[in-house]
Amino acid sequence: MDYTTYDDESSLQNSSSDFDSDTCDCTDNVIDFSNLSESERQAHEKIISKLLQTTKIDFTHYRKSTVQRRLLRRLGLSKITTLSEYHSYIESNPDEINLLYNDLLLAYTSFFRDPHVFQSLKTNVFPSIIANRLVKDTIRIWIPGCSTG
């Protein structure tokens, strides 16, 4: 039974990518987040603050690399090269903050994308749970954050 909408093939093959190019000129969409100027750092903080104000979700606790990648994606799609420009763009295009928010939610469709984790569950965790339960005990497993099941 197939539960996924998309298989794990290349995004170039299934036309689901935002940027269709065999070669990526990554220098156009790179910001050194570890070495931001003061104005860029402030713009970054304003963007995160705008997300909190609009969505009521505090993205300061999200993985920095994830937030940075998603910001870079939105900058690229908007054809913007600096965080200051992007902050101005957000202010003049209210829908953009929601687009960034949706990008940050990371709706993966490949449930078993980390096979080593599931192998460890199968060989280490589940046998231990089963061995240490009483016969009448029910084993219940909750899978939080599963985007599509």
mmCIF file of C-alpha atoms in Angstrom:
data_model
loop_
_atom_site.group_PDB
_atom_site.id
_atom_site.type_symbol
_atom_site.label_atom_id
_atom_site.label_comp_id
_atom_site.label_asym_id
_atom_site.label_seq_id
_atom_site.Cartn_x
_atom_site.Cartn_y
_atom_site.Cartn_z
ATOM 1 C CA MET A 1 0.000 0.000 0.000
ATOM 2 C CA ASP A 2 1.429 3.426 -0.981
ATOM 3 C CA TYR A 3 0.750 6.224 1.492
ATOM 4 C CA THR A 4 2.816 8.973 -0.098
ATOM 5 C CA THR A 5 1.844 11.419 -2.784
ATOM 6 C CA TYR A 6 5.386 11.806 -4.119
ATOM 7 C CA ASP A 7 8.157 9.281 -4.336
ATOM 8 C CA ASP A 8 11.706 10.123 -3.296
ATOM 9 C CA GLU A 9 12.909 10.862 -6.823
ATOM 10 C CA SER A 10 14.808 13.977 -7.754
ATOM 11 C CA SER A 11 12.784 17.167 -7.655
ATOM 12 C CA LEU A 12 14.112 17.976 -11.128
ATOM 13 C CA GLN A 13 12.540 14.756 -12.421
ATOM 14 C CA ASN A 14 9.124 15.326 -10.869
ATOM 15 C CA SER A 15 9.007 19.114 -11.464
ATOM 16 C CA SER A 16 8.238 19.909 -7.827
ATOM 17 C CA SER A 17 11.173 22.253 -7.271
ATOM 18 C CA ASP A 18 11.002 26.033 -7.065
ATOM 19 C CA PHE A 19 14.255 26.541 -8.939
ATOM 20 C CA ASP A 20 14.671 24.335 -12.009
ATOM 21 C CA SER A 21 18.337 24.451 -12.877
ATOM 22 C CA ASP A 22 20.873 21.695 -13.349
ATOM 23 C CA THR A 23 23.523 23.961 -11.891
ATOM 24 C CA CYS A 24 22.902 26.233 -8.937
ATOM 25 C CA ASP A 25 24.698 29.555 -8.726
ATOM 26 C CA CYS A 26 24.546 29.348 -4.963
ATOM 27 C CA THR A 27 26.521 32.552 -4.521
ATOM 28 C CA ASP A 28 23.364 34.457 -5.448
ATOM 29 C CA ASN A 29 21.454 33.042 -2.472
ATOM 30 C CA VAL A 30 24.038 32.833 0.302
ATOM 31 C CA ILE A 31 24.112 34.965 3.421
ATOM 32 C CA ASP A 32 26.747 34.376 6.075
ATOM 33 C CA PHE A 33 24.435 34.263 9.101
ATOM 34 C CA SER A 34 27.415 33.895 11.434
ATOM 35 C CA ASN A 35 28.824 37.230 10.300
ATOM 36 C CA LEU A 36 25.875 39.581 9.755
ATOM 37 C CA SER A 37 26.306 43.333 9.777
ATOM 38 C CA GLU A 38 24.400 45.158 12.491
ATOM 39 C CA SER A 39 21.687 46.279 10.046
ATOM 40 C CA GLU A 40 21.269 42.738 8.696
ATOM 41 C CA ARG A 41 21.152 41.293 12.225
ATOM 42 C CA GLN A 42 18.427 43.802 13.114
ATOM 43 C CA ALA A 43 16.511 42.960 9.932
ATOM 44 C CA HIS A 44 16.732 39.258 10.835
ATOM 45 C CA GLU A 45 15.364 39.989 14.313
ATOM 46 C CA LYS A 46 12.543 42.100 12.829
ATOM 47 C CA ILE A 47 11.583 39.268 10.468
ATOM 48 C CA ILE A 48 11.470 36.760 13.342
ATOM 49 C CA SER A 49 9.519 39.283 15.422
ATOM 50 C CA LYS A 50 7.040 39.794 12.565
ATOM 51 C CA LEU A 51 6.564 36.019 12.404
ATOM 52 C CA LEU A 52 5.776 35.971 16.132
ATOM 53 C CA GLN A 53 3.405 38.920 15.817
ATOM 54 C CA THR A 54 1.578 37.386 12.845
ATOM 55 C CA THR A 55 1.572 33.674 13.689
ATOM 56 C CA LYS A 56 1.944 33.692 17.501
ATOM 57 C CA ILE A 57 4.822 31.214 17.098
ATOM 58 C CA ASP A 58 8.281 32.052 18.433
ATOM 59 C CA PHE A 59 10.763 30.861 15.827
ATOM 60 C CA THR A 60 13.777 31.898 17.939
ATOM 61 C CA HIS A 61 13.742 28.366 19.360
ATOM 62 C CA TYR A 62 13.700 26.634 15.969
ATOM 63 C CA ARG A 63 16.926 25.175 14.621
ATOM 64 C CA LYS A 64 18.880 28.140 13.309
ATOM 65 C CA SER A 65 20.002 26.257 10.198
ATOM 66 C CA THR A 66 16.394 25.440 9.306
ATOM 67 C CA VAL A 67 15.239 29.043 9.703
ATOM 68 C CA GLN A 68 18.228 30.263 7.699
ATOM 69 C CA ARG A 69 17.613 27.794 4.842
ATOM 70 C CA ARG A 70 13.949 28.724 4.651
ATOM 71 C CA LEU A 71 14.790 32.440 4.724
ATOM 72 C CA LEU A 72 17.276 31.922 1.886
ATOM 73 C CA ARG A 73 14.618 30.086 -0.089
ATOM 74 C CA ARG A 74 12.122 32.916 0.335
ATOM 75 C CA LEU A 75 14.776 35.505 -0.593
ATOM 76 C CA GLY A 76 15.594 33.542 -3.739
ATOM 77 C CA LEU A 77 11.952 33.192 -4.733
ATOM 78 C CA SER A 78 11.446 36.918 -4.124
ATOM 79 C CA LYS A 79 14.646 37.774 -6.037
ATOM 80 C CA ILE A 80 15.995 39.609 -2.984
ATOM 81 C CA THR A 81 19.610 39.485 -1.803
ATOM 82 C CA THR A 82 19.609 40.985 1.704
ATOM 83 C CA LEU A 83 17.613 40.505 4.882
ATOM 84 C CA SER A 84 17.008 44.265 5.050
ATOM 85 C CA GLU A 85 15.417 44.210 1.600
ATOM 86 C CA TYR A 86 13.398 41.139 2.559
ATOM 87 C CA HIS A 87 12.124 42.813 5.728
ATOM 88 C CA SER A 88 10.966 45.792 3.635
ATOM 89 C CA TYR A 89 9.383 43.371 1.173
ATOM 90 C CA ILE A 90 7.482 41.660 4.003
ATOM 91 C CA GLU A 91 6.219 45.016 5.256
ATOM 92 C CA SER A 92 4.895 45.977 1.813
ATOM 93 C CA ASN A 93 3.625 42.479 0.892
ATOM 94 C CA PRO A 94 1.637 41.125 3.867
ATOM 95 C CA ASP A 95 1.096 37.697 2.263
ATOM 96 C CA GLU A 96 4.863 37.067 2.242
ATOM 97 C CA ILE A 97 5.073 36.537 6.005
ATOM 98 C CA ASN A 98 2.510 33.732 5.677
ATOM 99 C CA LEU A 99 4.499 32.191 2.831
ATOM 100 C CA LEU A 100 7.622 32.246 5.016
ATOM 101 C CA TYR A 101 5.625 30.773 7.894
ATOM 102 C CA ASN A 102 4.366 27.916 5.702
ATOM 103 C CA ASP A 103 7.927 27.252 4.516
ATOM 104 C CA LEU A 104 9.120 27.057 8.116
ATOM 105 C CA LEU A 105 6.561 24.360 8.937
ATOM 106 C CA LEU A 106 8.537 21.864 6.829
ATOM 107 C CA ALA A 107 5.808 19.503 5.681
ATOM 108 C CA TYR A 108 7.853 16.406 4.796
ATOM 109 C CA THR A 109 6.054 13.652 2.921
ATOM 110 C CA SER A 110 8.619 10.890 3.420
ATOM 111 C CA PHE A 111 7.843 9.399 6.838
ATOM 112 C CA PHE A 112 10.758 6.942 6.878
ATOM 113 C CA ARG A 113 13.328 9.530 5.744
ATOM 114 C CA ASP A 114 15.813 8.512 8.503
ATOM 115 C CA PRO A 115 16.130 4.726 8.023
ATOM 116 C CA HIS A 116 18.847 4.327 10.678
ATOM 117 C CA VAL A 117 16.478 5.693 13.338
ATOM 118 C CA PHE A 118 13.741 3.221 12.434
ATOM 119 C CA GLN A 119 16.259 0.372 12.312
ATOM 120 C CA SER A 120 17.383 1.292 15.843
ATOM 121 C CA LEU A 121 13.767 1.335 17.019
ATOM 122 C CA LYS A 122 13.232 -2.092 15.462
ATOM 123 C CA THR A 123 16.354 -3.733 16.860
ATOM 124 C CA ASN A 124 16.815 -1.950 20.208
ATOM 125 C CA VAL A 125 13.776 -0.074 21.476
ATOM 126 C CA PHE A 126 10.771 -2.205 20.524
ATOM 127 C CA PRO A 127 12.242 -5.538 21.735
ATOM 128 C CA SER A 128 13.013 -3.936 25.099
ATOM 129 C CA ILE A 129 9.497 -2.507 25.430
ATOM 130 C CA ILE A 130 7.933 -5.856 24.539
ATOM 131 C CA ALA A 131 10.227 -7.849 26.844
ATOM 132 C CA ASN A 132 9.531 -5.598 29.838
ATOM 133 C CA ARG A 133 5.749 -5.312 29.589
ATOM 134 C CA LEU A 134 3.103 -7.337 31.297
ATOM 135 C CA VAL A 135 1.038 -9.526 28.978
ATOM 136 C CA LYS A 136 -2.087 -7.456 29.631
ATOM 137 C CA ASP A 137 -0.299 -4.139 28.953
ATOM 138 C CA THR A 138 -1.196 -2.258 25.807
ATOM 139 C CA ILE A 139 1.632 -0.723 23.850
ATOM 140 C CA ARG A 140 0.687 2.665 22.483
ATOM 141 C CA ILE A 141 2.923 4.720 20.223
ATOM 142 C CA TRP A 142 2.393 8.385 19.485
ATOM 143 C CA ILE A 143 4.077 9.888 16.444
ATOM 144 C CA PRO A 144 4.152 13.676 16.875
ATOM 145 C CA GLY A 145 4.712 16.002 13.984
ATOM 146 C CA CYS A 146 3.961 13.533 11.212
ATOM 147 C CA SER A 147 3.033 15.755 8.304
ATOM 148 C CA THR A 148 1.115 13.350 6.079
ATOM 149 C CA GLY A 149 0.972 10.107 8.034
#
